[in-house]
CSV table of C-alpha atoms in Angstrom, one decimal:
chain,number,residue,atom,x,y,z
A,164,UNK,CA,-10.3,22.0,-17.9
A,165,UNK,CA,-10.0,19.1,-15.4
A,166,UNK,CA,-9.4,20.2,-11.9
A,167,UNK,CA,-6.0,19.4,-10.4
A,168,UNK,CA,-6.1,16.9,-7.6
A,169,UNK,CA,-3.5,16.7,-4.9
A,170,UNK,CA,-3.0,13.5,-3.0
A,171,UNK,CA,-2.6,13.0,0.8
A,172,UNK,CA,-0.2,10.1,1.2
A,173,UNK,CA,1.2,9.8,4.7
A,174,UNK,CA,1.9,13.6,4.8
A,175,UNK,CA,0.2,16.7,5.9
A,176,UNK,CA,-0.7,19.5,3.5
A,177,UNK,CA,-1.9,22.9,4.9
A,178,UNK,CA,-4.3,24.7,2.7
A,179,UNK,CA,-5.7,28.1,3.8
A,180,UNK,CA,-8.8,29.6,2.0
A,181,UNK,CA,-8.8,33.2,1.0
A,182,UNK,CA,-11.4,33.9,3.7
A,183,UNK,CA,-8.7,33.4,6.3
A,184,UNK,CA,-8.5,31.1,9.3
A,185,UNK,CA,-8.1,32.2,12.9
A,186,UNK,CA,-7.6,30.0,15.9
A,187,UNK,CA,-10.9,29.3,17.6
A,188,UNK,CA,-11.1,30.6,21.2
A,189,UNK,CA,-7.6,32.1,21.1
A,190,UNK,CA,-7.2,34.2,24.3
A,191,UNK,CA,-7.6,37.9,23.4
A,192,UNK,CA,-8.3,37.1,19.8
A,193,UNK,CA,-11.4,37.2,17.6
A,194,UNK,CA,-13.4,34.0,17.2
A,195,UNK,CA,-13.3,32.8,13.6
A,196,UNK,CA,-16.7,32.8,11.9
A,197,UNK,CA,-15.7,29.5,10.3
A,198,UNK,CA,-15.7,26.1,12.1
A,199,UNK,CA,-13.8,23.2,10.6
A,200,UNK,CA,-15.8,20.3,9.2
A,201,UNK,CA,-13.7,18.0,11.5
A,202,UNK,CA,-15.2,19.8,14.5
A,203,UNK,CA,-18.7,19.8,13.2
A,204,UNK,CA,-18.6,16.0,12.6
A,205,UNK,CA,-17.3,15.5,16.2
A,206,UNK,CA,-20.5,17.1,17.5
A,207,UNK,CA,-22.5,14.1,16.5
A,208,UNK,CA,-22.7,11.4,19.2
A,209,UNK,CA,-25.4,9.3,17.7
A,210,UNK,CA,-28.3,11.7,18.2
A,211,UNK,CA,-29.5,14.6,16.0
A,212,UNK,CA,-27.7,17.9,16.8
A,213,UNK,CA,-29.3,21.3,16.1
A,214,UNK,CA,-26.3,23.5,15.1
A,215,UNK,CA,-26.1,26.8,16.9
A,216,UNK,CA,-23.4,29.5,17.4
A,217,UNK,CA,-23.0,28.2,20.9
A,218,UNK,CA,-22.3,24.6,20.2
A,219,UNK,CA,-20.1,25.5,17.2
A,220,UNK,CA,-17.7,27.4,19.5
A,221,UNK,CA,-18.9,30.9,18.4
A,222,UNK,CA,-18.8,30.1,14.7
A,223,UNK,CA,-21.7,30.2,12.2
A,224,UNK,CA,-20.3,29.0,9.0
A,225,UNK,CA,-18.4,26.1,7.4
A,226,UNK,CA,-16.2,26.7,4.3
A,227,UNK,CA,-14.8,24.1,2.0
A,228,UNK,CA,-14.3,22.9,-1.5
A,229,UNK,CA,-17.0,21.0,-3.4
A,230,UNK,CA,-16.0,17.5,-4.4
A,231,UNK,CA,-19.4,16.2,-5.5
A,232,UNK,CA,-20.2,15.9,-9.2
A,233,UNK,CA,-23.6,14.8,-10.2
A,234,UNK,CA,-22.9,14.8,-14.0
A,235,UNK,CA,-22.1,11.1,-13.9
A,236,UNK,CA,-25.3,10.1,-12.1
A,237,UNK,CA,-23.6,8.0,-9.5
A,238,UNK,CA,-23.8,9.9,-6.3
A,239,UNK,CA,-26.7,9.9,-3.8
A,240,UNK,CA,-29.3,12.2,-5.3
A,241,UNK,CA,-29.4,15.8,-4.0
A,242,UNK,CA,-26.3,15.7,-1.9
A,243,UNK,CA,-23.8,18.5,-2.0
A,244,UNK,CA,-20.4,17.2,-0.7
A,245,UNK,CA,-17.8,19.6,0.6
A,246,UNK,CA,-14.5,19.0,2.4
A,247,UNK,CA,-11.8,21.0,4.2
A,248,UNK,CA,-8.6,20.4,6.1
A,249,UNK,CA,-8.8,23.3,8.5
A,250,UNK,CA,-8.3,21.2,11.7
A,251,UNK,CA,-5.0,19.5,12.2
A,252,UNK,CA,-4.6,19.3,8.4
A,253,UNK,CA,-7.0,16.4,8.4
A,254,UNK,CA,-9.1,16.2,5.3
A,255,UNK,CA,-12.7,15.7,6.3
A,256,UNK,CA,-16.0,16.1,4.4
A,257,UNK,CA,-19.7,16.6,5.0
A,258,UNK,CA,-22.9,16.0,3.0
A,259,UNK,CA,-25.6,18.6,2.7
A,260,UNK,CA,-29.0,17.7,1.1
A,261,UNK,CA,-29.9,20.5,-1.4
A,262,UNK,CA,-32.1,18.6,-3.7
A,263,UNK,CA,-31.8,19.5,-7.4
A,264,UNK,CA,-29.7,22.5,-6.5
A,265,UNK,CA,-26.7,20.2,-5.5
A,266,UNK,CA,-26.0,19.8,-9.2
A,267,UNK,CA,-25.5,23.5,-9.6
A,268,UNK,CA,-22.1,23.2,-7.8
A,269,UNK,CA,-19.1,21.5,-9.4
A,270,UNK,CA,-15.8,20.2,-8.1
A,271,UNK,CA,-13.4,23.0,-7.2
A,272,UNK,CA,-16.1,25.5,-6.2
A,273,UNK,CA,-15.1,27.1,-2.9
A,274,UNK,CA,-18.2,27.7,-0.8
A,275,UNK,CA,-19.2,29.4,2.4
A,276,UNK,CA,-22.2,27.8,4.1
A,277,UNK,CA,-24.2,29.1,7.0
A,278,UNK,CA,-24.6,26.1,9.2
A,279,UNK,CA,-26.4,27.6,12.1
A,280,UNK,CA,-30.0,26.5,12.0
A,281,UNK,CA,-29.1,23.2,10.4
A,282,UNK,CA,-29.5,19.8,12.0
A,283,UNK,CA,-26.6,17.4,12.1
A,284,UNK,CA,-28.1,13.9,11.6
A,285,UNK,CA,-27.3,10.5,10.0
A,286,UNK,CA,-29.6,9.7,7.1
A,287,UNK,CA,-29.4,6.3,5.5
A,288,UNK,CA,-25.9,5.9,7.0
A,289,UNK,CA,-24.5,9.2,5.8
A,290,UNK,CA,-23.9,12.1,8.3
A,291,UNK,CA,-25.6,15.2,6.8
A,292,UNK,CA,-26.4,18.8,7.8
A,293,UNK,CA,-30.1,19.0,7.0
A,294,UNK,CA,-32.2,22.1,6.8
A,295,UNK,CA,-29.8,24.1,4.6
A,296,UNK,CA,-31.3,25.8,1.6
A,297,UNK,CA,-29.4,27.0,-1.5
A,298,UNK,CA,-29.5,30.6,-0.4
A,299,UNK,CA,-27.3,29.7,2.6
A,300,UNK,CA,-24.6,28.4,0.2
A,301,UNK,CA,-22.4,31.1,-1.2
A,302,UNK,CA,-19.9,30.3,-4.0
A,303,UNK,CA,-16.9,32.5,-3.4
A,304,UNK,CA,-14.4,31.0,-6.0
A,305,UNK,CA,-14.2,28.4,-8.7
A,306,UNK,CA,-11.3,26.1,-9.8
A,307,UNK,CA,-9.9,25.7,-6.3
A,308,UNK,CA,-7.3,23.1,-5.4
A,309,UNK,CA,-8.9,19.7,-4.7
A,310,UNK,CA,-7.3,17.3,-2.2
A,311,UNK,CA,-7.8,13.6,-2.1
A,312,UNK,CA,-6.9,11.1,0.7
A,313,UNK,CA,-4.6,8.3,-0.7
A,314,UNK,CA,-5.8,5.7,1.7
A,315,UNK,CA,-5.9,1.9,2.2
A,316,UNK,CA,-9.1,0.0,2.4
A,317,UNK,CA,-8.1,-1.3,5.8
A,318,UNK,CA,-7.9,2.3,7.1
A,319,UNK,CA,-11.3,3.1,5.7
A,320,UNK,CA,-12.8,0.0,7.2
A,321,UNK,CA,-11.3,0.8,10.6
A,322,UNK,CA,-12.5,4.4,10.6
A,323,UNK,CA,-15.5,4.6,8.2
A,324,UNK,CA,-16.8,7.8,9.9
A,325,UNK,CA,-13.6,9.7,9.5
A,326,UNK,CA,-13.3,9.4,5.8
A,327,UNK,CA,-17.0,9.6,4.9
A,328,UNK,CA,-17.9,12.4,2.4
A,329,UNK,CA,-14.2,13.0,1.5
A,330,UNK,CA,-12.6,12.5,-1.9
A,331,UNK,CA,-10.3,9.5,-1.7
A,332,UNK,CA,-8.2,7.4,-4.0
A,333,UNK,CA,-7.7,3.7,-3.6
A,334,UNK,CA,-4.4,2.8,-5.3
A,335,UNK,CA,-3.6,-0.4,-7.2
A,336,UNK,CA,-7.2,-1.7,-6.7
A,337,UNK,CA,-8.4,-4.8,-8.4
A,338,UNK,CA,-11.6,-6.8,-8.3
A,339,UNK,CA,-12.2,-10.0,-6.5
A,340,UNK,CA,-13.2,-12.1,-8.4
A,341,UNK,CA,-11.3,-11.0,-11.5
A,342,UNK,CA,-13.6,-9.5,-14.1
A,343,UNK,CA,-14.6,-11.8,-16.9
A,344,UNK,CA,-14.4,-10.6,-20.5
A,345,UNK,CA,-17.3,-8.2,-21.0
A,346,UNK,CA,-17.7,-7.3,-17.4
A,347,UNK,CA,-18.6,-3.7,-16.7
A,348,UNK,CA,-18.5,-1.4,-13.7
A,349,UNK,CA,-22.3,-1.4,-13.0
A,350,UNK,CA,-23.4,-2.8,-9.7
A,351,UNK,CA,-21.5,-3.7,-6.4
A,352,UNK,CA,-18.0,-5.0,-6.9
A,353,UNK,CA,-15.5,-6.1,-4.3
A,354,UNK,CA,-12.4,-3.9,-4.6
A,355,UNK,CA,-9.1,-5.1,-3.1
A,356,UNK,CA,-5.9,-3.1,-2.7
A,357,UNK,CA,-3.8,-5.6,-0.8
A,358,UNK,CA,-5.0,-4.3,2.5
A,359,UNK,CA,-8.7,-5.2,2.6
A,360,UNK,CA,-11.9,-5.2,0.6
A,361,UNK,CA,-14.4,-2.4,0.0
A,362,UNK,CA,-17.5,-2.2,-2.2
A,363,UNK,CA,-17.2,-0.1,-5.3
A,364,UNK,CA,-20.8,0.9,-6.0
A,365,UNK,CA,-21.9,2.0,-9.5
A,366,UNK,CA,-25.5,2.8,-10.3
A,367,UNK,CA,-26.9,0.9,-13.3
A,368,UNK,CA,-27.9,4.3,-14.7
A,369,UNK,CA,-24.5,6.0,-14.2
A,370,UNK,CA,-23.0,7.5,-17.3
A,371,UNK,CA,-20.0,5.2,-17.0
A,372,UNK,CA,-21.9,2.1,-15.9
A,373,UNK,CA,-21.0,0.2,-19.1
A,374,UNK,CA,-17.2,1.0,-18.8
A,375,UNK,CA,-15.2,-2.2,-19.0
A,376,UNK,CA,-14.0,-3.3,-15.5
A,377,UNK,CA,-10.2,-3.1,-15.4
A,378,UNK,CA,-7.7,-5.6,-14.0
A,379,UNK,CA,-5.8,-3.1,-12.0
A,380,UNK,CA,-6.5,0.6,-11.5
A,381,UNK,CA,-6.5,3.7,-9.2
A,382,UNK,CA,-10.1,4.4,-8.2
A,383,UNK,CA,-11.0,8.0,-7.2
A,384,UNK,CA,-14.3,8.6,-5.5
A,385,UNK,CA,-16.2,9.7,-2.4
A,386,UNK,CA,-16.6,7.5,0.6
A,387,UNK,CA,-20.2,7.0,1.7
A,388,UNK,CA,-21.5,4.9,4.5
A,389,UNK,CA,-24.6,2.7,4.6
A,390,UNK,CA,-26.3,1.4,7.7
A,391,UNK,CA,-25.3,-2.2,8.5
A,392,UNK,CA,-26.4,-4.6,11.3
A,393,UNK,CA,-26.7,-3.1,14.7
A,394,UNK,CA,-26.1,0.4,13.3
A,395,UNK,CA,-22.6,-0.4,12.1
A,396,UNK,CA,-21.3,1.8,9.3
A,397,UNK,CA,-20.5,0.0,6.1
A,398,UNK,CA,-18.3,2.1,3.8
A,399,UNK,CA,-18.5,2.1,0.0
A,400,UNK,CA,-16.7,4.0,-2.7
A,401,UNK,CA,-18.6,5.8,-5.4
A,402,UNK,CA,-16.8,7.2,-8.4
A,403,UNK,CA,-18.2,10.4,-9.8
A,404,UNK,CA,-17.3,10.2,-13.5
A,405,UNK,CA,-15.5,8.0,-16.0
A,406,UNK,CA,-12.2,9.7,-15.4
A,407,UNK,CA,-12.2,8.7,-11.8
A,408,UNK,CA,-10.8,5.3,-12.8
A,409,UNK,CA,-7.2,5.4,-13.9
A,410,UNK,CA,-6.3,2.0,-15.5
A,411,UNK,CA,-2.8,0.7,-14.5
A,412,UNK,CA,-3.0,-2.7,-16.2
A,413,UNK,CA,-5.3,-4.7,-18.4
A,414,UNK,CA,-3.2,-7.9,-18.1
A,415,UNK,CA,-2.5,-10.4,-15.3
A,416,UNK,CA,1.1,-11.1,-14.5
A,417,UNK,CA,1.6,-14.0,-12.0
A,418,UNK,CA,4.7,-14.2,-9.9
A,419,UNK,CA,5.9,-17.8,-10.2
A,420,UNK,CA,8.0,-17.6,-7.0
A,421,UNK,CA,7.4,-15.5,-3.8
A,422,UNK,CA,9.9,-14.5,-1.1
A,423,UNK,CA,8.2,-15.6,2.2
A,424,UNK,CA,10.9,-15.4,4.9
A,425,UNK,CA,14.5,-15.6,5.7
A,426,UNK,CA,17.1,-16.4,8.4
A,427,UNK,CA,19.8,-13.7,8.3
A,428,UNK,CA,21.3,-14.0,11.8
A,429,UNK,CA,21.4,-17.2,13.8
A,430,UNK,CA,21.4,-17.4,17.6
A,431,UNK,CA,24.5,-16.3,19.5
A,432,UNK,CA,26.9,-19.2,20.2
A,433,UNK,CA,27.2,-20.3,16.6
A,434,UNK,CA,30.6,-20.0,15.1
A,435,UNK,CA,29.3,-17.8,12.4
A,436,UNK,CA,26.3,-17.2,10.1
A,437,UNK,CA,28.4,-18.6,7.2
A,438,UNK,CA,26.6,-21.5,5.5
A,439,UNK,CA,23.7,-21.3,8.0
A,440,UNK,CA,21.6,-18.5,6.4
A,441,UNK,CA,18.7,-19.3,4.2
A,442,UNK,CA,15.8,-17.8,2.3
A,443,UNK,CA,12.3,-19.3,2.4
A,444,UNK,CA,10.3,-19.1,-0.8
A,445,UNK,CA,7.0,-20.4,-2.2
A,446,UNK,CA,6.0,-21.6,-5.6
A,447,UNK,CA,2.7,-20.3,-7.1
A,448,UNK,CA,2.7,-23.1,-9.7
A,449,UNK,CA,4.3,-26.5,-10.1
A,450,UNK,CA,8.0,-25.9,-10.9
A,451,UNK,CA,10.6,-28.4,-12.2
A,452,UNK,CA,13.8,-26.4,-11.8
A,453,UNK,CA,15.7,-28.7,-14.2
A,454,UNK,CA,13.3,-27.7,-16.9
A,455,UNK,CA,12.5,-24.1,-15.8
A,456,UNK,CA,15.5,-22.8,-13.9
A,457,UNK,CA,15.5,-19.7,-11.6
A,458,UNK,CA,18.1,-17.8,-9.8
A,459,UNK,CA,18.2,-16.0,-6.5
A,460,UNK,CA,20.5,-12.9,-5.9
A,461,UNK,CA,21.3,-11.3,-2.6
A,462,UNK,CA,22.8,-7.8,-2.1
A,463,UNK,CA,24.8,-6.5,0.8
A,464,UNK,CA,25.5,-2.8,0.9
A,465,UNK,CA,27.7,-2.4,3.9
A,466,UNK,CA,30.2,0.4,3.6
A,467,UNK,CA,33.0,-2.1,3.4
A,468,UNK,CA,31.4,-4.1,0.6
A,469,UNK,CA,33.2,-3.8,-2.7
A,470,UNK,CA,32.8,-2.5,-5.3
A,471,UNK,CA,31.7,0.6,-3.5
A,472,UNK,CA,29.5,3.3,-4.8
A,473,UNK,CA,26.2,2.9,-6.7
A,474,UNK,CA,25.7,-0.6,-8.2
A,475,UNK,CA,26.7,0.1,-11.8
A,476,UNK,CA,25.6,-3.4,-12.9
A,477,UNK,CA,22.6,-3.6,-10.6
A,478,UNK,CA,21.9,-7.1,-9.3
A,479,UNK,CA,24.8,-8.3,-11.5
A,480,UNK,CA,27.4,-6.1,-9.8
A,481,UNK,CA,29.1,-9.0,-8.0
A,482,UNK,CA,32.0,-8.8,-5.6
A,483,UNK,CA,30.9,-8.4,-2.1
A,484,UNK,CA,27.8,-6.5,-3.2
A,485,UNK,CA,25.7,-9.2,-4.9
A,486,UNK,CA,25.8,-13.0,-4.8
A,487,UNK,CA,24.0,-15.4,-7.1
A,488,UNK,CA,22.5,-18.9,-6.6
A,489,UNK,CA,21.3,-20.9,-9.6
A,490,UNK,CA,18.3,-23.1,-9.1
A,491,UNK,CA,18.7,-25.8,-11.7
A,492,UNK,CA,17.6,-29.0,-10.0
A,493,UNK,CA,14.7,-30.2,-7.8
A,494,UNK,CA,11.0,-29.5,-7.9
A,495,UNK,CA,8.4,-27.4,-5.9
A,496,UNK,CA,4.7,-28.0,-6.0
A,497,UNK,CA,2.2,-25.1,-6.2
A,498,UNK,CA,1.6,-23.5,-2.7
A,499,UNK,CA,4.6,-25.2,-1.0
A,500,UNK,CA,7.7,-23.7,0.6
A,501,UNK,CA,11.2,-24.4,-0.6
A,502,UNK,CA,14.5,-23.1,0.7
A,503,UNK,CA,17.7,-21.6,-0.8
A,504,UNK,CA,20.9,-21.1,1.2
A,505,UNK,CA,23.8,-22.9,2.6
A,506,UNK,CA,24.5,-26.6,2.8
A,507,UNK,CA,24.2,-26.9,6.6
A,508,UNK,CA,20.4,-27.1,6.4
A,509,UNK,CA,19.9,-26.3,10.1
A,510,UNK,CA,17.1,-24.1,11.4
A,511,UNK,CA,19.2,-21.8,13.7
A,512,UNK,CA,22.9,-22.3,13.3
A,513,UNK,CA,25.2,-25.1,14.3
A,514,UNK,CA,24.0,-27.8,16.6
A,515,UNK,CA,20.3,-26.8,16.0
A,516,UNK,CA,17.4,-28.8,14.5
A,517,UNK,CA,18.3,-30.5,11.2
A,518,UNK,CA,15.8,-29.4,8.6
A,519,UNK,CA,17.3,-31.2,5.7
A,520,UNK,CA,13.9,-32.9,5.2
A,521,UNK,CA,12.6,-29.5,4.0
A,522,UNK,CA,12.6,-28.9,0.2
A,523,UNK,CA,16.1,-27.4,-0.4
A,524,UNK,CA,16.7,-26.3,-4.0
A,525,UNK,CA,20.3,-26.4,-5.1
A,526,UNK,CA,21.9,-25.8,-1.6
A,527,UNK,CA,25.3,-24.2,-1.9
A,528,UNK,CA,28.1,-23.4,0.5
A,529,UNK,CA,28.4,-19.6,-0.1
A,530,UNK,CA,31.0,-19.3,2.7
A,531,UNK,CA,33.6,-21.3,0.8
A,532,UNK,CA,32.5,-20.8,-2.8
A,533,UNK,CA,32.0,-17.9,-5.2
A,534,UNK,CA,28.5,-17.4,-6.4
A,535,UNK,CA,27.2,-18.7,-9.7
A,536,UNK,CA,28.5,-16.2,-12.4
A,537,UNK,CA,29.2,-13.5,-9.8
A,538,UNK,CA,29.6,-12.9,-6.1
A,539,UNK,CA,32.6,-13.3,-3.8
A,540,UNK,CA,32.4,-16.1,-1.1
A,541,UNK,CA,31.1,-14.6,2.1
A,542,UNK,CA,30.3,-15.6,5.7
A,543,UNK,CA,27.6,-12.9,5.8
A,544,UNK,CA,25.3,-13.5,2.9
A,545,UNK,CA,22.4,-11.6,4.6
A,546,UNK,CA,23.5,-8.6,6.7
A,547,UNK,CA,22.7,-8.4,10.4
A,548,UNK,CA,22.6,-4.6,10.8
A,549,UNK,CA,23.4,-1.2,9.2
A,550,UNK,CA,22.9,-0.5,5.5
A,551,UNK,CA,20.4,-2.2,3.3
A,552,UNK,CA,20.5,-5.8,2.1
A,553,UNK,CA,18.0,-7.4,-0.2
A,554,UNK,CA,17.1,-10.4,-2.2
A,555,UNK,CA,15.5,-11.0,-5.6
A,556,UNK,CA,14.2,-13.9,-7.6
A,557,UNK,CA,14.8,-14.1,-11.3
A,558,UNK,CA,13.3,-16.5,-13.9
A,559,UNK,CA,16.3,-18.1,-15.7
A,560,UNK,CA,20.0,-18.1,-14.7
A,561,UNK,CA,21.1,-15.1,-16.8
A,562,UNK,CA,21.1,-11.9,-14.7
A,563,UNK,CA,22.3,-8.7,-16.1
A,564,UNK,CA,22.0,-5.0,-15.3
A,565,UNK,CA,18.7,-4.9,-17.2
A,566,UNK,CA,17.2,-8.0,-15.6
A,567,UNK,CA,13.8,-7.6,-13.8
A,568,UNK,CA,13.1,-9.9,-10.9
A,569,UNK,CA,9.8,-11.8,-10.4
A,570,UNK,CA,9.9,-10.9,-6.7
A,571,UNK,CA,12.1,-8.7,-4.5
A,572,UNK,CA,12.3,-7.4,-0.9
A,573,UNK,CA,14.7,-5.1,0.9
A,574,UNK,CA,15.7,-4.7,4.5
A,575,UNK,CA,16.7,-1.2,5.7
A,576,UNK,CA,17.5,1.9,3.6
A,577,UNK,CA,21.1,2.9,3.9
A,578,UNK,CA,24.1,2.7,1.6
A,579,UNK,CA,24.7,3.6,-2.1
A,580,UNK,CA,21.6,2.1,-3.5
A,581,UNK,CA,20.2,4.4,-6.2
A,582,UNK,CA,21.1,7.4,-8.2
A,583,UNK,CA,19.0,9.1,-10.9
A,584,UNK,CA,22.2,9.8,-12.8
A,585,UNK,CA,22.6,10.1,-15.6
A,586,UNK,CA,23.0,7.2,-16.0
A,587,UNK,CA,20.5,5.9,-13.5
A,588,UNK,CA,22.0,3.1,-11.4
A,589,UNK,CA,20.4,0.8,-8.8
A,590,UNK,CA,18.7,-2.4,-8.0
A,591,UNK,CA,15.7,-3.1,-10.3
A,592,UNK,CA,12.4,-4.0,-8.7
A,593,UNK,CA,9.1,-5.4,-10.1
A,594,UNK,CA,5.5,-4.8,-9.3
A,595,UNK,CA,4.8,-6.4,-5.9
A,596,UNK,CA,2.8,-5.6,-2.8
A,597,UNK,CA,5.6,-3.3,-1.8
A,598,UNK,CA,7.1,-1.9,-5.0
A,599,UNK,CA,5.9,-0.4,-8.3
A,600,UNK,CA,7.8,0.1,-11.5
A,601,UNK,CA,5.6,3.0,-12.2
A,602,UNK,CA,4.4,5.4,-9.5
A,603,UNK,CA,0.8,4.3,-9.1
A,604,UNK,CA,-0.4,7.9,-8.7
A,605,UNK,CA,1.8,10.1,-10.9
A,606,UNK,CA,2.4,7.1,-13.4
A,607,UNK,CA,6.1,8.2,-13.7
A,608,UNK,CA,8.7,5.5,-14.2
A,609,UNK,CA,10.5,4.3,-11.0
A,610,UNK,CA,12.3,1.1,-11.9
A,611,UNK,CA,14.7,0.9,-8.9
A,612,UNK,CA,14.5,0.4,-5.2
A,613,UNK,CA,14.7,3.9,-3.5
A,614,UNK,CA,13.4,5.6,-6.7
A,615,UNK,CA,10.0,7.4,-6.5
A,616,UNK,CA,7.7,5.8,-4.0
A,617,UNK,CA,9.8,2.6,-3.8
A,618,UNK,CA,11.0,3.3,-0.3
A,619,UNK,CA,9.4,0.6,1.8
A,620,UNK,CA,11.8,-1.8,3.6
A,621,UNK,CA,11.7,-4.4,6.4
A,622,UNK,CA,13.5,-3.6,9.6
A,623,UNK,CA,16.6,-5.2,11.2
A,624,UNK,CA,16.1,-7.3,14.3
A,625,UNK,CA,18.3,-7.5,17.4
A,626,UNK,CA,21.6,-9.4,16.5
A,627,UNK,CA,22.5,-12.9,17.6
A,628,UNK,CA,19.0,-13.7,18.8
A,629,UNK,CA,18.1,-16.2,16.1
A,630,UNK,CA,15.0,-14.5,14.7
A,631,UNK,CA,13.3,-15.9,11.6
A,632,UNK,CA,11.8,-13.1,9.5
A,633,UNK,CA,8.4,-14.5,8.5
A,634,UNK,CA,6.7,-12.5,5.7
A,635,UNK,CA,3.1,-13.2,6.2
A,636,UNK,CA,0.7,-12.3,3.4
A,637,UNK,CA,-1.9,-13.8,1.0
A,638,UNK,CA,-1.3,-14.1,-2.7
A,639,UNK,CA,-4.0,-15.1,-5.2
A,640,UNK,CA,-2.5,-16.5,-8.5
A,641,UNK,CA,-5.8,-16.2,-10.2
A,642,UNK,CA,-5.7,-12.4,-9.7
A,643,UNK,CA,-1.9,-12.1,-10.1
A,644,UNK,CA,-1.7,-10.0,-7.0
A,645,UNK,CA,-1.4,-9.9,-3.2
A,646,UNK,CA,-4.8,-9.7,-1.6
A,647,UNK,CA,-3.1,-9.2,1.7
A,648,UNK,CA,0.2,-7.5,1.6
A,649,UNK,CA,3.2,-9.1,3.3
A,650,UNK,CA,4.1,-8.0,6.8
A,651,UNK,CA,7.1,-8.8,9.0
A,652,UNK,CA,6.5,-11.3,11.8
A,653,UNK,CA,9.6,-12.0,13.9
A,654,UNK,CA,9.8,-15.6,15.1
A,655,UNK,CA,12.4,-16.1,17.8
A,656,UNK,CA,13.8,-19.6,17.4
A,657,UNK,CA,15.8,-21.8,19.7
A,658,UNK,CA,18.3,-24.5,18.9
A,659,UNK,CA,15.5,-27.1,19.2
A,660,UNK,CA,12.8,-25.2,17.1
A,661,UNK,CA,11.0,-27.3,14.6
A,662,UNK,CA,10.5,-26.6,10.9
A,663,UNK,CA,6.8,-26.2,11.5
A,664,UNK,CA,7.5,-23.0,13.5
A,665,UNK,CA,8.6,-21.2,10.3
A,666,UNK,CA,5.8,-22.6,8.2
A,667,UNK,CA,3.1,-22.0,10.7
A,668,UNK,CA,0.0,-19.7,10.9
A,669,UNK,CA,1.1,-16.2,9.9
A,670,UNK,CA,3.2,-17.3,7.0
A,671,UNK,CA,2.4,-16.6,3.4
A,672,UNK,CA,-0.5,-18.5,1.9
A,673,UNK,CA,-2.0,-18.8,-1.6
A,674,UNK,CA,-5.7,-18.1,-1.8
């Protein structure tokens, strides 16, 4: 039976082994015989360390759960890898060279290891406790809970020592370059999760080396370091067995339009935001909107916005809750910005820089006119504070309760946004750098904002300052994914700011 794996994802989970855990050096208390792996790793300062009861704060043993599995033939030979979270609930691991005996232990084995007499040293880039023989490793239980760090590649790259020898999962990982038909896992492949790149290493002799390389998947494995230039640690992920890859998609879906920024609140002194707010977007292919129309829908969920309650018709709810623009004329070239919003076409409210020379697609005075098909005229298209507002792009001009956007983003989290029902009601999302229609770990459906793990949101800025919300990221159409997830950059504009300031370095780019 496959062992159950629990994921660490921005939360702390406390696990106590049956052997018990007592505070080290607690005044008047008994010193625990067990030292946390976290503390053992911290003893290493670049030089070999002989482990003694004294330098291990009175302890002689480490205890943990085995995560290594040599049945797949892809881990460094002879290494037993164990992990615990005894210190500060931080999941940390250590490698112990046992030779052939390492294969006698399987994931889920709880072990107690006498560490005194061993030597803590870095071998081929991996921190190990050497000098430990099999008779010093006592299996005390089998089938124990296995934890895994759900972690971004950027975090691993910034802290390669911390996550070494721990079971980890990289979520929504894809290869760069994209696998060609017939490509398999064998070798070193660059794995990207939208936050950075890490090497996925698969031995040519591994049992799963000939597995077809997926387009998008969750990759479980153990982080090992190799020695780079000047002693720098270079992390790599090694899967243990074929089931360590969980395929999420075998097809590429390319978003034709990306949301790259917006002006929701012009500088104080303007009469109002009405007709001055705008959304910046980017085309990922050449688009003639007269041939291939799109629509943009915004939502404002202030308590006074009607109809109140959960959005029964989703993005098509209308009233003061959702407002629709139809994009039916004009063109946008691949990799260029275009703008949707009011007819004023000024960068920061009245009497500010005229940016009508930018590519405006179907500008529309939302302050004096109802939206296309639905939406009440409003002077506050994009909210300035309080409950959530959002924006979504749809291919075509028909938007219903079941329509799925090609891109979507939300600001803040409050208001009547989602209910599981029945019936379920909310604003549908799509697979982006921020949202997932299926939970990438549990694989459960979560088609709405605020359902499941779809809780990420941008933050409001100080009102009346004139801040353009630049959403900088990197999107690669050939992969159909964000290779660098969008992040919020707040650009404070003046009345004389130029268009170049909101299309400058830090804005979204196609790669």
